Amino acid sequence: MRDIRSGVGSLLILAAMVCAPRAHAAGTAVPTFSHDIAPIIYNHCAGCHHQGQVAPFALTSYQDVQQHAGTIAAVTATRYMPPWKAIHEKGRFIDERRLTQAQIDLIQRWVKAGEPIGNKRAIPAPPSFASGWLMGKPDVIFKPDRVYHVAAAGGDVYRCFVIPTNYSTDRWVKTVEIRPGNPRVVHHVIVYLDTTGKAAQLAAATHDGEPGYIHFGGPGVPAAGSLGGWAPGTMPMTMPHGVGMLLPKGAALVVQVHYHKDGKPETDLTRVGVDFCTKPVERKMKIAALAYPGLYIPPGDANYTVHTDLPIPTNVHLFSVFPHMHLLGHTMVVTATLPDGTVKPVIDIGNWNFNWQGFYTFKHEMELPAGTVLHMTATYNNTLSNPFNPNDPPKLVRWGEQTTDEMCLCFLLYTVDAQHLNANVTTKQ
Ligand code: HEC
């Protein structure tokens, strides 16, 4: 992978520096593990890098961190870790995984200094990780009726599990938490809603002895909405005051899980915890998308660029965005031009990686008045300098659902200011 390769390059340079005589800039204190490095690693890395989680090794002690020090310096300098694809926007999103330049520099200086431990007794305790639901006990837990078996080896699998809800009235969802059963193999999850019954038919027509059906891209049926998604590091998603996600009566959840095999046979039972709204709902969380379906990406083009605009006809609040491309995608930038001409950044993905995608939820919802225009620019690299290119030699790639096809989408979760549903809520069956 591109970033790992560049990581290895800087690793060699680092190794050379570490072997050189240790000198420090005058007046700069030597960083130590106990004082400087442990707080960074425990706060920003250990969440994924602990036993049983998706990351390949733990970073929960001095020994762990020291053992990987060279690679840590390399992958933090290139910003490959922590995985977080939005650039130049510190402080805009919740659950943001980004190191500051000062933190990156501290790690570099610590490794150059030979990874001093500092005052052993002052090392902070490693974080403890809740094994229960982060949202508290959910009103309802949706799960497939049996576990899914993940083979030891082979390509990645996209499995869609169909979970009927059987409610006879519409429900309004306040909070969703998605809990992968087996974080060693669950790479990411998207929860779709199906009101057509077609997803259940696809599962019934699958005869491989396992629950659900295989489908890459979307769920393979026209989705009636989504209840969000999960990638490592995702926290429960809670709607703002007066807002709900609609769970239409009779809908089935279609839980699409991307499995990444880990060399051992594994099982998984991914669950979705839901709290319903208890106060009347005024506004529905809606989904729209900026899309460019006319993709026509010629082989050999390292910088195929597309633009699209989306005028906003009414006052809205933008809650969260979810950029989506496949393997040729390289960058995606979305901005909003307000009626007064002000241009506001929405999302800027500088170095797309299909393996790290998810919702970017604003700390403060973006107010977009009627007359705002959203602009999206996306670039694609269809040459072999793109290490993810699925075609060797590269070939013409167009829009489609397969991994080897492409997409150009930015999903938008938003509410319409003028909506006043005053929808009654019920938590009864
Ligand atoms: C959101 C989850 C997550 C967070 C947070 C995270 N990592 Fe990782 N890390 C992973 C996963 C998954 C892999 C293995 C796959 C990959 O390399 O992309 C990985 C791989 C690595 C590797 C090996 C890379 C290589 O080239 O082999 C290093 C080193 C690393 N992480 C260090 C860190 C450090 C340091 C931090 C904090 C500053 C951090 N990670 C934060 C999930 C995470």
XYZ file of C-alpha atoms and ligand atoms in Angstrom:
472
model
C 0.000 0.000 0.000
C 1.158 3.454 -0.874
C 1.371 4.828 2.651
C 3.081 1.776 4.050
C 5.680 1.933 1.302
C 6.458 5.547 2.022
C 6.421 4.586 5.709
C 9.130 2.017 5.107
C 11.176 4.635 3.248
C 11.107 7.041 6.138
C 11.824 4.116 8.437
C 15.188 3.599 6.789
C 16.029 7.269 7.103
C 14.967 7.120 10.727
C 17.092 4.065 11.412
C 20.068 6.002 10.067
C 19.258 8.918 12.337
C 18.752 6.733 15.368
C 22.182 5.169 14.845
C 23.829 8.572 14.568
C 25.325 10.141 17.704
C 22.491 11.481 19.843
C 22.470 15.236 19.907
C 19.608 17.493 20.815
C 18.787 21.000 19.869
C 19.965 23.238 22.663
C 17.215 24.153 25.083
C 14.831 21.365 24.006
C 14.042 18.901 26.764
C 14.321 15.263 25.733
C 10.811 13.795 25.583
C 10.189 10.711 27.700
C 7.668 7.921 27.498
C 6.150 8.605 30.898
C 5.751 12.353 30.439
C 5.164 12.867 26.710
C 4.628 9.730 24.677
C 2.336 7.543 26.808
C -0.445 10.179 26.881
C -0.343 10.489 23.082
C -0.337 6.748 22.422
C -2.923 5.900 25.080
C -5.324 8.612 23.891
C -4.906 8.325 20.143
C -3.732 4.808 19.348
C -4.608 2.290 22.072
C -8.340 2.428 21.233
C -7.623 0.304 18.160
C -4.243 -1.035 19.254
C -5.249 -3.292 22.126
C -5.819 -6.996 22.503
C -8.626 -8.389 20.353
C -9.036 -5.218 18.288
C -8.609 -4.669 14.586
C -5.040 -3.305 14.733
C -2.324 -5.941 14.374
C -0.555 -5.295 17.713
C -1.206 -3.693 21.101
C 0.236 -0.335 22.133
C -0.609 -0.465 25.823
C 2.825 -0.539 27.519
C 6.283 0.966 27.216
C 7.578 -2.358 25.832
C 4.887 -2.436 23.111
C 5.586 1.105 22.021
C 9.358 0.776 22.156
C 9.269 -2.412 20.099
C 7.429 -0.559 17.294
C 9.056 2.840 17.832
C 10.653 3.164 14.385
C 7.454 2.289 12.533
C 5.393 4.492 14.829
C 7.627 7.457 14.015
C 7.283 6.703 10.306
C 3.505 6.174 10.171
C 2.693 9.182 12.337
C 4.973 11.449 10.262
C 3.166 10.461 7.055
C -0.189 10.689 8.911
C -0.959 7.120 7.897
C -1.791 6.623 11.590
C -4.103 7.346 13.265
C -6.265 6.649 10.222
C -8.200 9.838 9.563
C -8.658 11.067 6.050
C -10.031 14.593 6.483
C -7.276 17.194 6.245
C -6.696 20.787 7.446
C -9.782 20.872 9.600
C -8.785 20.215 13.160
C -11.628 20.687 15.578
C -14.482 20.476 13.067
C -15.553 16.870 13.552
C -16.496 14.775 16.556
C -14.330 11.753 17.430
C -11.546 13.267 15.358
C -8.455 11.080 15.136
C -5.612 13.431 14.326
C -2.301 14.189 15.938
C -1.112 17.776 16.071
C 2.182 18.613 14.384
C 3.627 19.169 17.882
C 2.652 15.617 18.898
C 4.168 14.189 15.711
C 7.372 16.142 16.355
C 7.522 14.873 19.949
C 7.382 11.276 18.711
C 10.169 11.983 16.215
C 12.379 13.533 18.907
C 11.650 10.718 21.342
C 12.703 8.059 18.843
C 15.834 10.011 17.880
C 16.720 10.229 21.559
C 16.604 6.429 21.848
C 13.091 6.074 23.359
C 13.855 7.086 26.955
C 11.292 5.776 29.421
C 11.565 8.658 31.927
C 10.203 8.309 35.434
C 8.775 4.782 35.499
C 6.496 5.531 38.426
C 4.929 8.456 36.573
C 3.800 6.371 33.572
C 0.032 6.856 33.280
C -2.136 3.757 33.582
C -3.103 2.323 30.193
C -6.730 3.045 29.349
C -9.312 0.409 30.198
C -11.792 -0.414 27.485
C -15.471 -0.802 28.227
C -16.709 -4.226 27.181
C -20.362 -3.184 27.417
C -22.450 -0.870 25.246
C -21.014 2.647 25.195
C -24.554 4.049 24.855
C -25.761 2.219 27.973
C -28.334 -0.560 27.720
C -30.075 -0.114 24.331
C -33.878 -0.190 24.012
C -33.488 -2.913 21.389
C -30.580 -4.974 20.110
C -30.874 -6.161 16.493
C -28.691 -9.106 15.514
C -28.580 -11.881 12.910
C -30.156 -15.142 14.119
C -26.844 -16.997 14.081
C -23.104 -16.401 13.819
C -21.294 -16.023 10.521
C -18.169 -18.121 9.904
C -15.231 -16.239 8.434
C -12.719 -18.452 6.631
C -9.048 -18.236 7.600
C -7.798 -17.124 4.196
C -8.960 -15.633 0.910
C -10.186 -12.261 -0.274
C -12.289 -9.810 1.705
C -15.991 -10.622 2.089
C -18.973 -8.221 2.032
C -21.832 -10.010 3.755
C -25.300 -8.511 4.205
C -27.308 -9.786 7.186
C -31.055 -9.240 7.060
C -32.720 -8.558 10.410
C -36.508 -8.079 10.394
C -37.902 -5.510 12.851
C -41.606 -6.464 12.604
C -42.895 -3.124 13.934
C -46.416 -2.276 12.834
C -45.833 1.497 13.129
C -42.992 3.822 12.158
C -40.307 4.274 14.811
C -37.951 7.178 15.441
C -34.390 6.325 16.368
C -32.385 8.602 18.655
C -29.103 6.716 19.095
C -27.431 3.882 17.227
C -24.399 1.909 18.341
C -22.952 -0.767 16.091
C -20.888 -3.389 17.884
C -18.812 -5.745 15.780
C -18.829 -9.215 17.330
C -15.244 -9.873 16.329
C -13.141 -6.752 15.789
C -10.213 -8.883 14.586
C -12.012 -9.488 11.291
C -14.753 -6.834 11.041
C -13.322 -4.026 8.965
C -16.387 -1.843 8.658
C -20.180 -1.999 8.805
C -23.010 -0.065 7.105
C -26.614 -0.468 8.245
C -29.188 -0.054 5.454
C -32.975 -0.250 5.701
C -35.093 -2.313 3.316
C -38.854 -1.991 3.042
C -39.227 -4.030 -0.168
C -38.562 -7.509 1.253
C -35.958 -7.993 -1.483
C -32.999 -8.303 0.875
C -34.709 -11.207 2.664
C -35.265 -12.831 -0.745
C -31.553 -12.487 -1.576
C -30.672 -14.129 1.750
C -33.189 -16.935 1.179
C -31.710 -17.563 -2.263
C -28.192 -17.949 -0.831
C -27.380 -21.578 -0.113
C -23.919 -21.600 1.421
C -25.082 -22.565 4.903
C -24.372 -19.089 6.315
C -26.736 -16.259 7.266
C -27.196 -13.358 4.847
C -25.909 -12.874 1.312
C -22.830 -11.483 -0.385
C -22.985 -8.028 -1.915
C -20.299 -5.426 -2.533
C -21.064 -1.704 -2.808
C -24.596 -1.003 -1.605
C -26.986 -3.639 -0.239
C -28.053 -4.750 -3.726
C -31.632 -3.591 -3.103
C -33.062 -0.057 -3.186
C -32.371 1.130 0.375
C -35.075 3.037 2.249
C -32.448 4.753 4.388
C -29.602 3.954 6.708
C -28.926 3.783 10.418
C -25.290 4.764 10.019
C -22.152 2.718 10.027
C -19.097 1.603 11.936
C -15.381 1.609 11.303
C -12.748 1.208 14.017
C -12.952 4.137 16.382
C -16.618 4.954 15.672
C -18.671 6.050 18.671
C -22.465 5.756 19.021
C -24.331 8.230 16.797
C -26.941 10.357 18.602
C -29.408 12.624 16.855
C -29.567 16.299 17.842
C -32.487 17.523 19.938
C -35.863 17.127 18.190
C -34.400 15.013 15.375
C -34.920 11.297 14.677
C -33.855 8.677 12.180
C -36.914 7.038 10.679
C -37.228 3.284 11.031
C -40.231 2.677 8.737
C -42.779 0.109 9.834
C -42.044 -3.370 8.599
C -38.468 -2.437 7.619
C -35.617 -4.903 7.810
C -32.125 -3.837 8.807
C -29.569 -4.902 6.210
C -26.279 -4.971 8.080
C -23.446 -5.051 5.575
C -20.190 -6.205 7.145
C -16.831 -5.985 5.402
C -14.678 -8.872 6.672
C -10.930 -8.842 6.380
C -9.538 -12.333 7.073
C -6.848 -12.767 9.705
C -5.353 -16.183 8.898
C -7.510 -18.092 11.410
C -11.082 -19.355 11.102
C -13.230 -16.843 13.002
C -16.888 -16.284 13.820
C -18.760 -13.002 14.085
C -22.130 -11.772 15.298
C -22.331 -8.018 14.720
C -25.119 -6.290 16.655
C -26.926 -2.965 16.359
C -28.130 -1.279 19.539
C -30.903 1.286 19.179
C -32.531 3.816 21.501
C -35.821 5.276 20.325
C -36.781 8.941 20.670
C -38.886 9.605 23.738
C -39.886 13.183 22.852
C -41.929 14.225 19.803
C -39.787 14.407 16.691
C -39.789 17.697 14.783
C -37.318 16.940 12.022
C -36.281 13.791 10.217
C -32.611 13.059 9.617
C -32.521 12.878 5.826
C -29.940 11.507 3.442
C -28.998 12.997 0.108
C -25.892 12.562 -1.961
C -23.625 14.578 -4.167
C -22.929 12.157 -6.980
C -21.160 12.055 -10.323
C -22.489 8.935 -12.071
C -20.948 9.812 -15.453
C -17.484 8.487 -14.540
C -15.402 7.477 -17.548
C -11.880 6.972 -16.235
C -9.427 6.210 -19.039
C -6.495 3.885 -18.399
C -3.254 5.768 -17.867
C -4.897 8.904 -16.441
C -3.288 9.682 -13.097
C -5.458 12.707 -12.411
C -8.931 12.156 -13.834
C -11.012 14.954 -12.299
C -14.773 15.414 -12.038
C -16.932 18.203 -10.585
C -20.530 18.362 -9.612
C -22.759 20.926 -7.907
C -25.843 20.559 -5.756
C -27.992 23.647 -5.100
C -29.736 23.663 -1.727
C -33.307 24.941 -2.208
C -34.220 25.472 1.450
C -32.565 26.200 4.791
C -30.911 23.054 6.100
C -28.528 21.925 8.803
C -25.799 19.545 7.680
C -25.088 16.973 10.408
C -22.613 14.521 8.894
C -20.991 13.541 5.570
C -19.796 10.198 4.201
C -17.480 10.353 1.165
C -17.366 7.213 -0.944
C -15.168 6.098 -3.827
C -13.606 2.740 -4.658
C -10.001 1.824 -5.410
C -9.026 4.441 -8.007
C -10.291 7.350 -5.897
C -7.547 9.710 -4.764
C -9.015 12.966 -3.410
C -12.457 14.413 -2.734
C -13.133 18.004 -1.778
C -16.580 19.376 -0.952
C -17.218 23.058 -0.277
C -20.344 25.131 0.269
C -20.819 28.526 -1.379
C -23.352 30.451 0.705
C -25.746 32.958 -0.914
C -23.527 35.827 0.295
C -20.560 34.314 -1.577
C -18.743 32.945 1.471
C -17.093 29.616 0.730
C -17.018 27.138 3.599
C -15.107 23.853 3.625
C -17.314 20.783 4.113
C -14.849 17.896 3.772
C -11.406 17.531 2.261
C -10.103 13.996 1.762
C -6.477 14.336 0.758
C -5.433 10.751 0.225
C -8.442 8.474 -0.129
C -8.132 4.931 1.145
C -11.034 2.575 0.523
C -10.207 0.780 3.775
C -10.762 3.850 5.917
C -14.165 5.312 5.321
C -16.959 6.441 7.538
C -19.142 9.308 8.643
C -17.529 12.647 9.414
C -19.925 14.274 11.873
C -19.632 17.996 12.547
C -19.119 19.189 16.092
C -21.512 22.002 15.241
C -24.016 21.268 12.491
C -23.332 23.400 9.417
C -26.064 25.916 8.719
C -26.667 26.062 4.958
C -29.230 28.707 3.942
C -31.466 28.323 0.877
C -29.442 29.256 -2.198
C -26.250 27.593 -0.962
C -24.476 25.519 -3.595
C -22.426 22.473 -2.637
C -19.486 21.721 -4.935
C -17.685 18.417 -5.131
C -14.389 17.772 -6.906
C -13.007 14.249 -6.987
C -9.840 12.897 -8.567
C -8.930 9.367 -9.624
C -5.618 7.710 -10.406
C -5.991 4.999 -13.039
C -2.295 4.197 -13.467
C -0.106 1.605 -11.806
C 1.379 4.326 -9.602
C -1.861 3.772 -7.663
C -1.033 0.648 -5.626
C -4.758 -0.118 -5.138
C -5.460 -0.240 -8.910
C -7.308 -3.557 -9.370
C -6.384 -3.752 -13.075
C -2.905 -4.522 -14.382
C -2.696 -3.231 -17.068
C -5.177 -0.454 -16.155
C -8.416 -0.364 -18.135
C -11.346 1.938 -18.697
C -13.390 2.121 -15.503
C -16.937 3.417 -15.133
C -19.559 3.710 -12.406
C -20.691 0.377 -10.952
C -21.215 -1.742 -7.868
C -18.208 -4.060 -8.213
C -14.904 -3.368 -6.433
C -13.321 -2.991 -9.848
C -15.914 -0.371 -10.871
C -15.870 3.129 -9.428
C -18.180 5.449 -7.567
C -18.222 9.135 -6.807
C -20.500 9.962 -3.919
C -20.648 12.098 -0.845
C -23.625 11.198 1.317
C -25.083 14.080 3.301
C -27.043 13.642 6.529
C -29.119 16.774 7.034
C -32.339 18.188 8.433
C -34.698 20.733 6.877
C -35.204 23.732 9.180
C -38.832 24.303 8.121
C -39.918 20.756 8.905
C -42.246 20.469 11.902
C -43.451 16.911 12.057
C -44.539 16.869 15.666
C -44.399 13.107 15.175
C -45.572 11.085 18.101
C -43.135 8.600 19.437
C -43.754 5.232 20.923
C -41.403 2.663 22.308
C -44.085 -0.010 22.612
C -44.132 -2.988 20.235
C -9.020 3.535 14.174
C -8.136 2.473 14.534
C -6.645 2.775 14.682
C -6.090 3.821 15.367
C -6.792 4.917 16.165
C -4.662 3.670 15.209
N -4.393 2.569 14.456
Fe -2.543 1.926 13.888
N -3.378 0.447 12.788
C -4.715 0.168 12.712
C -4.917 -0.957 11.803
C -6.261 -1.582 11.465
C -3.664 -1.319 11.316
C -3.329 -2.432 10.326
C -3.757 -2.128 8.927
C -3.021 -0.989 8.312
O -1.774 -0.925 8.419
O -3.684 -0.144 7.702
C -2.713 -0.409 11.949
C -1.349 -0.442 11.713
C -0.410 0.302 12.416
C 1.009 0.187 12.268
C 1.736 -0.759 11.335
C 1.867 -0.062 9.998
C 2.763 -0.819 9.059
O 3.289 -0.154 8.144
O 2.923 -2.026 9.225
C 1.585 1.084 13.152
C 3.072 1.314 13.421
C 0.504 1.771 13.823
N -0.691 1.281 13.352
C 0.671 2.761 14.758
C -0.373 3.544 15.247
C -0.156 4.698 16.089
C 1.199 5.199 16.579
C -1.387 5.214 16.351
C -1.727 6.451 17.151
C -0.963 7.641 16.857
C -2.361 4.361 15.692
N -1.693 3.377 15.026
C -3.729 4.555 15.746
C -5.730 0.831 13.372
C -5.576 1.989 14.123
